[in-house]
Amino acid sequence: MRRYFVGGNWKCNNTIAQTQSLINTVINKLVFDANKVEVAVAPIFLHVPWVQANIQKNVQVAVQNSSLTKMGAYTGEISVEHVKDLGIPWVILGHSERRQYYGESNEIVGKKTRLALDHQLSVMACVGEKLAERESGNTTQVIQAQLEAIKKELTTEQWSKVVVAYEPVWAIGTGKTASPEQAQDVHAFIRGWLRSQLGTQVEQATRIIYGGSVTEKNAADLIKQQDLDGFLVGGAALKPGFADIVAAANKAQ
Ligand code: PEP
């Protein structure tokens, strides 16, 4: 049985006061069975030390990116060594906003994923199609290419520290959630790909989570889908409704 996984991606939001308030009023009040659900939240880098020092023990801390390069003369970057040094267990890689605004290709995402895993971090690896790609019937080809670029870099064993986040780009921050059936179709495709490319053990162990306008209103229906193991939540992760999303995973069968 896979543990459900709920990630909160706070993106480039929140002053320190807002982050403190979110931790104190929402995150530290979350009640869930940690044997059943794993929860991680990703503040901006600058807020990480405060969050680490003040967050409840059942909620893990993630970062939203890490550098393609290691520690060294790379002005402005934060390397996987720095992330590890701070004791942060998770990194989100391949988010569509990184792909869209910062030119991260499939190849870059694959290499970043490898670097993070080589430094014992766990990775939420994001994949997902744009609206035009879905409308032209290319959803699975796009996702397959994104997954193949990651697979090219990893050993089979390294997949044990990867959570695949299916995040259709047209659903992120738009209020247009994929229907449970649309999400399930793609999750089933990803699970089939994991089985055919990496074997039954990886397929059965790997969490595939959904992201794209998840809210407290749609989480309970989405989580009923057979191949959906949780969520990556953006906008709603900044609000009290995040507690209901975690509760939906905690209640799921
Ligand atoms: C995200 O940023 O990963 C995301 C899914 O955002 P939202 O929930 O706001 O669509």
mmCIF file of C-alpha atoms and ligand atoms in Angstrom:
data_model
loop_
_atom_site.group_PDB
_atom_site.id
_atom_site.type_symbol
_atom_site.label_atom_id
_atom_site.label_comp_id
_atom_site.label_asym_id
_atom_site.label_seq_id
_atom_site.Cartn_x
_atom_site.Cartn_y
_atom_site.Cartn_z
ATOM 1 C CA MET A 1 0.000 0.000 0.000
ATOM 2 C CA ARG A 2 1.467 3.367 -1.033
ATOM 3 C CA ARG A 3 1.368 6.214 1.448
ATOM 4 C CA TYR A 4 -0.598 9.191 0.168
ATOM 5 C CA PHE A 5 1.454 12.317 -0.433
ATOM 6 C CA VAL A 6 0.281 15.922 -0.225
ATOM 7 C CA GLY A 7 2.688 18.689 -1.209
ATOM 8 C CA GLY A 8 2.086 22.400 -0.738
ATOM 9 C CA ASN A 9 3.922 24.537 -3.276
ATOM 10 C CA TRP A 10 3.884 28.081 -1.921
ATOM 11 C CA LYS A 11 5.657 29.390 -5.039
ATOM 12 C CA CYS A 12 7.104 32.926 -4.822
ATOM 13 C CA ASN A 13 4.469 34.038 -2.288
ATOM 14 C CA ASN A 14 4.273 35.239 1.310
ATOM 15 C CA THR A 15 6.167 37.764 3.377
ATOM 16 C CA ILE A 16 7.831 36.291 6.460
ATOM 17 C CA ALA A 17 4.832 37.409 8.519
ATOM 18 C CA GLN A 18 2.469 35.618 6.131
ATOM 19 C CA THR A 19 4.580 32.464 6.224
ATOM 20 C CA GLN A 20 4.620 32.563 10.033
ATOM 21 C CA SER A 21 0.874 32.968 10.107
ATOM 22 C CA LEU A 22 0.318 30.100 7.651
ATOM 23 C CA ILE A 23 2.529 27.807 9.728
ATOM 24 C CA ASN A 24 0.933 28.791 13.028
ATOM 25 C CA THR A 25 -2.695 28.848 11.959
ATOM 26 C CA VAL A 26 -2.883 26.096 9.320
ATOM 27 C CA ILE A 27 0.161 23.841 8.995
ATOM 28 C CA ASN A 28 0.793 23.287 12.690
ATOM 29 C CA LYS A 29 -2.890 22.516 13.215
ATOM 30 C CA LEU A 30 -2.994 19.766 10.572
ATOM 31 C CA VAL A 31 -4.092 16.466 12.045
ATOM 32 C CA PHE A 32 -3.466 13.338 9.994
ATOM 33 C CA ASP A 33 -2.091 9.832 10.288
ATOM 34 C CA ALA A 34 1.537 10.112 9.238
ATOM 35 C CA ASN A 35 1.622 6.384 8.488
ATOM 36 C CA LYS A 36 -1.035 6.967 5.893
ATOM 37 C CA VAL A 37 -0.235 10.427 4.507
ATOM 38 C CA GLU A 38 3.057 12.201 3.946
ATOM 39 C CA VAL A 39 2.853 16.002 3.883
ATOM 40 C CA ALA A 40 5.538 18.440 2.711
ATOM 41 C CA VAL A 41 5.423 22.194 2.175
ATOM 42 C CA ALA A 42 7.732 24.290 0.019
ATOM 43 C CA PRO A 43 8.327 27.890 1.108
ATOM 44 C CA ILE A 44 10.701 30.269 -0.675
ATOM 45 C CA PHE A 45 14.349 29.504 0.117
ATOM 46 C CA LEU A 46 14.779 32.494 2.464
ATOM 47 C CA HIS A 47 11.965 31.306 4.726
ATOM 48 C CA VAL A 48 13.199 27.715 4.995
ATOM 49 C CA PRO A 49 15.242 28.012 8.227
ATOM 50 C CA TRP A 50 12.384 29.680 10.095
ATOM 51 C CA VAL A 51 9.927 27.102 8.776
ATOM 52 C CA GLN A 52 12.217 24.204 9.719
ATOM 53 C CA ALA A 53 12.550 25.535 13.252
ATOM 54 C CA ASN A 54 8.834 26.101 13.761
ATOM 55 C CA ILE A 55 6.932 23.470 11.808
ATOM 56 C CA GLN A 56 5.201 20.496 13.430
ATOM 57 C CA LYS A 57 7.196 17.267 13.243
ATOM 58 C CA ASN A 58 4.772 15.430 10.948
ATOM 59 C CA VAL A 59 5.172 17.949 8.130
ATOM 60 C CA GLN A 60 8.334 17.947 6.039
ATOM 61 C CA VAL A 61 9.993 20.872 4.325
ATOM 62 C CA ALA A 62 10.696 21.025 0.602
ATOM 63 C CA VAL A 63 12.334 23.536 -1.708
ATOM 64 C CA GLN A 64 10.934 24.578 -5.060
ATOM 65 C CA ASN A 65 14.085 24.219 -7.135
ATOM 66 C CA SER A 66 17.757 23.356 -6.981
ATOM 67 C CA SER A 67 20.628 24.244 -9.240
ATOM 68 C CA LEU A 68 21.827 22.284 -12.242
ATOM 69 C CA THR A 69 25.333 22.976 -11.021
ATOM 70 C CA LYS A 70 27.016 21.937 -7.794
ATOM 71 C CA MET A 71 28.519 24.222 -5.138
ATOM 72 C CA GLY A 72 30.960 26.669 -6.709
ATOM 73 C CA ALA A 73 31.216 29.851 -8.752
ATOM 74 C CA TYR A 74 27.579 30.002 -9.869
ATOM 75 C CA THR A 75 26.278 33.376 -8.679
ATOM 76 C CA GLY A 76 22.706 33.337 -7.504
ATOM 77 C CA GLU A 77 22.231 29.581 -7.487
ATOM 78 C CA ILE A 78 21.360 27.233 -4.609
ATOM 79 C CA SER A 79 22.954 23.817 -5.024
ATOM 80 C CA VAL A 80 21.769 20.399 -3.920
ATOM 81 C CA GLU A 81 24.666 20.353 -1.427
ATOM 82 C CA HIS A 82 23.185 23.457 0.239
ATOM 83 C CA VAL A 83 19.731 21.908 0.322
ATOM 84 C CA LYS A 84 21.107 18.721 1.847
ATOM 85 C CA ASP A 85 23.330 20.628 4.277
ATOM 86 C CA LEU A 86 20.261 22.311 5.730
ATOM 87 C CA GLY A 87 18.590 18.933 6.201
ATOM 88 C CA ILE A 88 15.815 19.568 3.696
ATOM 89 C CA PRO A 89 14.479 16.230 2.452
ATOM 90 C CA TRP A 90 12.482 17.229 -0.636
ATOM 91 C CA VAL A 91 12.882 19.281 -3.805
ATOM 92 C CA ILE A 92 10.268 20.054 -6.457
ATOM 93 C CA LEU A 93 11.793 19.807 -9.938
ATOM 94 C CA GLY A 94 10.404 20.343 -13.416
ATOM 95 C CA HIS A 95 7.507 22.526 -12.325
ATOM 96 C CA SER A 96 5.831 23.982 -15.402
ATOM 97 C CA GLU A 97 6.640 27.525 -14.223
ATOM 98 C CA ARG A 98 10.346 26.592 -14.223
ATOM 99 C CA ARG A 99 9.960 25.057 -17.670
ATOM 100 C CA GLN A 100 7.978 28.027 -19.027
ATOM 101 C CA TYR A 101 9.728 31.054 -17.487
ATOM 102 C CA TYR A 102 13.256 29.778 -16.870
ATOM 103 C CA GLY A 103 13.809 27.627 -19.935
ATOM 104 C CA GLU A 104 14.084 24.292 -18.176
ATOM 105 C CA SER A 105 14.023 21.626 -20.880
ATOM 106 C CA ASN A 106 13.260 17.943 -20.327
ATOM 107 C CA GLU A 107 17.010 17.349 -20.416
ATOM 108 C CA ILE A 108 17.708 19.925 -17.692
ATOM 109 C CA VAL A 109 14.942 18.494 -15.494
ATOM 110 C CA GLY A 110 16.402 14.999 -15.945
ATOM 111 C CA LYS A 111 19.888 16.170 -14.977
ATOM 112 C CA LYS A 112 18.645 18.175 -11.972
ATOM 113 C CA THR A 113 16.684 15.142 -10.800
ATOM 114 C CA ARG A 114 19.796 12.970 -11.023
ATOM 115 C CA LEU A 115 21.882 15.504 -9.121
ATOM 116 C CA ALA A 116 19.301 15.778 -6.341
ATOM 117 C CA LEU A 117 18.978 12.012 -5.995
ATOM 118 C CA ASP A 118 22.752 11.578 -6.018
ATOM 119 C CA HIS A 119 22.727 13.826 -2.932
ATOM 120 C CA GLN A 120 20.058 11.728 -1.201
ATOM 121 C CA LEU A 121 17.252 14.231 -1.666
ATOM 122 C CA SER A 122 13.762 13.074 -2.600
ATOM 123 C CA VAL A 123 12.198 14.636 -5.669
ATOM 124 C CA MET A 124 8.689 15.662 -6.669
ATOM 125 C CA ALA A 125 9.201 15.437 -10.430
ATOM 126 C CA CYS A 126 6.559 17.397 -12.336
ATOM 127 C CA VAL A 127 5.253 16.496 -15.762
ATOM 128 C CA GLY A 128 2.251 17.735 -17.706
ATOM 129 C CA GLU A 129 0.932 18.875 -21.052
ATOM 130 C CA LYS A 130 -0.074 22.318 -22.265
ATOM 131 C CA LEU A 131 -3.624 22.944 -23.477
ATOM 132 C CA ALA A 132 -2.624 22.928 -27.165
ATOM 133 C CA GLU A 133 -0.822 19.624 -26.665
ATOM 134 C CA ARG A 134 -3.910 18.086 -25.079
ATOM 135 C CA GLU A 135 -6.186 19.475 -27.791
ATOM 136 C CA SER A 136 -3.983 18.080 -30.525
ATOM 137 C CA GLY A 137 -4.087 14.625 -28.903
ATOM 138 C CA ASN A 138 -0.443 14.672 -27.788
ATOM 139 C CA THR A 139 -0.848 14.434 -24.011
ATOM 140 C CA THR A 140 0.733 11.025 -23.565
ATOM 141 C CA GLN A 141 3.591 11.691 -26.012
ATOM 142 C CA VAL A 142 4.513 14.880 -24.121
ATOM 143 C CA ILE A 143 4.450 13.127 -20.761
ATOM 144 C CA GLN A 144 6.348 10.142 -22.064
ATOM 145 C CA ALA A 145 9.130 12.419 -23.361
ATOM 146 C CA GLN A 146 9.291 14.196 -19.977
ATOM 147 C CA LEU A 147 9.500 10.863 -18.132
ATOM 148 C CA GLU A 148 12.066 9.417 -20.541
ATOM 149 C CA ALA A 149 14.384 12.381 -19.985
ATOM 150 C CA ILE A 150 14.301 11.604 -16.253
ATOM 151 C CA LYS A 151 14.681 7.856 -16.749
ATOM 152 C CA LYS A 152 17.744 8.411 -18.953
ATOM 153 C CA GLU A 153 19.566 9.900 -15.936
ATOM 154 C CA LEU A 154 18.473 7.613 -13.086
ATOM 155 C CA THR A 155 19.268 4.146 -11.867
ATOM 156 C CA THR A 156 16.214 1.964 -11.222
ATOM 157 C CA GLU A 157 16.926 2.147 -7.457
ATOM 158 C CA GLN A 158 16.782 5.955 -7.496
ATOM 159 C CA TRP A 159 13.092 5.878 -8.459
ATOM 160 C CA SER A 160 12.307 4.917 -4.848
ATOM 161 C CA LYS A 161 12.903 8.590 -3.938
ATOM 162 C CA VAL A 162 10.785 10.042 -6.751
ATOM 163 C CA VAL A 163 7.159 11.126 -6.541
ATOM 164 C CA VAL A 164 5.750 11.867 -9.994
ATOM 165 C CA ALA A 165 3.483 14.928 -10.028
ATOM 166 C CA TYR A 166 1.103 15.020 -12.986
ATOM 167 C CA GLU A 167 0.283 18.686 -13.420
ATOM 168 C CA PRO A 168 -1.544 19.604 -16.618
ATOM 169 C CA VAL A 169 -0.296 23.105 -17.423
ATOM 170 C CA TRP A 170 -3.800 24.264 -18.382
ATOM 171 C CA ALA A 171 -5.000 23.433 -14.884
ATOM 172 C CA ILE A 172 -2.262 25.158 -12.881
ATOM 173 C CA GLY A 173 -3.470 28.344 -11.257
ATOM 174 C CA THR A 174 -6.408 28.592 -13.674
ATOM 175 C CA GLY A 175 -9.252 27.235 -11.552
ATOM 176 C CA LYS A 176 -9.807 24.587 -14.283
ATOM 177 C CA THR A 177 -9.174 21.278 -12.540
ATOM 178 C CA ALA A 178 -8.823 18.105 -14.571
ATOM 179 C CA SER A 179 -11.895 15.967 -14.045
ATOM 180 C CA PRO A 180 -11.268 12.851 -11.932
ATOM 181 C CA GLU A 181 -11.523 10.788 -15.151
ATOM 182 C CA GLN A 182 -9.052 12.983 -17.053
ATOM 183 C CA ALA A 183 -6.602 12.775 -14.178
ATOM 184 C CA GLN A 184 -7.070 9.006 -13.785
ATOM 185 C CA ASP A 185 -6.469 8.418 -17.523
ATOM 186 C CA VAL A 186 -3.086 10.130 -17.392
ATOM 187 C CA HIS A 187 -2.137 8.610 -14.036
ATOM 188 C CA ALA A 188 -2.924 5.151 -15.454
ATOM 189 C CA PHE A 189 -0.759 5.956 -18.462
ATOM 190 C CA ILE A 190 2.128 6.992 -16.173
ATOM 191 C CA ARG A 191 1.716 3.852 -14.074
ATOM 192 C CA GLY A 192 1.741 1.719 -17.220
ATOM 193 C CA TRP A 193 4.884 3.509 -18.381
ATOM 194 C CA LEU A 194 6.569 2.879 -15.018
ATOM 195 C CA ARG A 195 5.682 -0.824 -15.274
ATOM 196 C CA SER A 196 6.876 -1.272 -18.833
ATOM 197 C CA GLN A 197 10.072 0.746 -18.405
ATOM 198 C CA LEU A 198 11.103 0.068 -14.814
ATOM 199 C CA GLY A 199 9.260 -3.051 -13.710
ATOM 200 C CA THR A 200 6.425 -3.945 -11.384
ATOM 201 C CA GLN A 201 8.261 -3.092 -8.183
ATOM 202 C CA VAL A 202 8.883 0.529 -9.202
ATOM 203 C CA GLU A 203 5.392 0.806 -10.651
ATOM 204 C CA GLN A 204 3.766 -0.372 -7.425
ATOM 205 C CA ALA A 205 5.923 1.730 -5.108
ATOM 206 C CA THR A 206 5.902 5.045 -6.976
ATOM 207 C CA ARG A 207 3.408 7.686 -5.875
ATOM 208 C CA ILE A 208 1.730 9.594 -8.715
ATOM 209 C CA ILE A 209 0.146 12.774 -7.420
ATOM 210 C CA TYR A 210 -2.096 15.256 -9.205
ATOM 211 C CA GLY A 211 -1.662 19.021 -9.311
ATOM 212 C CA GLY A 212 -3.741 21.711 -10.977
ATOM 213 C CA SER A 213 -6.301 23.830 -9.144
ATOM 214 C CA VAL A 214 -6.857 21.274 -6.402
ATOM 215 C CA THR A 215 -9.066 22.722 -3.670
ATOM 216 C CA GLU A 216 -10.980 21.499 -0.656
ATOM 217 C CA LYS A 217 -14.003 21.208 -3.000
ATOM 218 C CA ASN A 218 -12.549 18.753 -5.512
ATOM 219 C CA ALA A 219 -9.911 16.851 -3.501
ATOM 220 C CA ALA A 220 -12.259 14.165 -2.159
ATOM 221 C CA ASP A 221 -13.471 13.189 -5.646
ATOM 222 C CA LEU A 222 -10.019 13.213 -7.193
ATOM 223 C CA ILE A 223 -8.453 11.062 -4.473
ATOM 224 C CA LYS A 224 -10.980 8.281 -5.156
ATOM 225 C CA GLN A 225 -9.247 7.555 -8.450
ATOM 226 C CA GLN A 226 -7.322 4.313 -8.399
ATOM 227 C CA ASP A 227 -3.981 5.647 -9.606
ATOM 228 C CA LEU A 228 -4.035 8.950 -7.766
ATOM 229 C CA ASP A 229 -1.824 8.943 -4.673
ATOM 230 C CA GLY A 230 -2.220 12.515 -3.523
ATOM 231 C CA PHE A 231 -1.751 16.103 -4.614
ATOM 232 C CA LEU A 232 0.638 18.902 -5.348
ATOM 233 C CA VAL A 233 -1.250 22.019 -4.340
ATOM 234 C CA GLY A 234 -0.396 25.617 -5.268
ATOM 235 C CA GLY A 235 -2.891 28.402 -4.559
ATOM 236 C CA ALA A 236 -4.992 26.413 -2.084
ATOM 237 C CA ALA A 237 -1.866 25.524 -0.094
ATOM 238 C CA LEU A 238 -1.707 29.148 1.069
ATOM 239 C CA LYS A 239 -5.160 28.972 2.621
ATOM 240 C CA PRO A 240 -6.975 27.205 5.465
ATOM 241 C CA GLY A 241 -8.581 24.856 2.889
ATOM 242 C CA PHE A 242 -5.226 23.049 2.690
ATOM 243 C CA ALA A 243 -6.272 21.296 5.902
ATOM 244 C CA ASP A 244 -9.333 19.868 4.122
ATOM 245 C CA ILE A 245 -7.179 18.646 1.243
ATOM 246 C CA VAL A 246 -4.898 16.805 3.687
ATOM 247 C CA ALA A 247 -8.006 15.493 5.449
ATOM 248 C CA ALA A 248 -9.357 14.153 2.132
ATOM 249 C CA ALA A 249 -6.159 12.119 1.683
ATOM 250 C CA ASN A 250 -6.294 11.016 5.310
ATOM 251 C CA LYS A 251 -9.864 9.745 4.826
ATOM 252 C CA ALA A 252 -9.277 8.083 1.445
ATOM 253 C CA GLN A 253 -9.523 4.274 1.201
HETATM 254 C C1 PEP B 1 1.300 24.062 -8.550
HETATM 255 O O1 PEP B 1 1.858 25.141 -8.471
HETATM 256 O O2 PEP B 1 1.976 23.027 -8.531
HETATM 257 C C2 PEP B 1 -0.155 24.023 -8.668
HETATM 258 C C3 PEP B 1 -0.729 22.894 -8.858
HETATM 259 O O3 PEP B 1 -0.810 25.227 -8.543
HETATM 260 P P1 PEP B 1 -2.406 25.424 -8.331
HETATM 261 O O4 PEP B 1 -2.834 24.442 -7.291
HETATM 262 O O5 PEP B 1 -2.556 26.838 -7.895
HETATM 263 O O6 PEP B 1 -3.049 25.142 -9.650
#
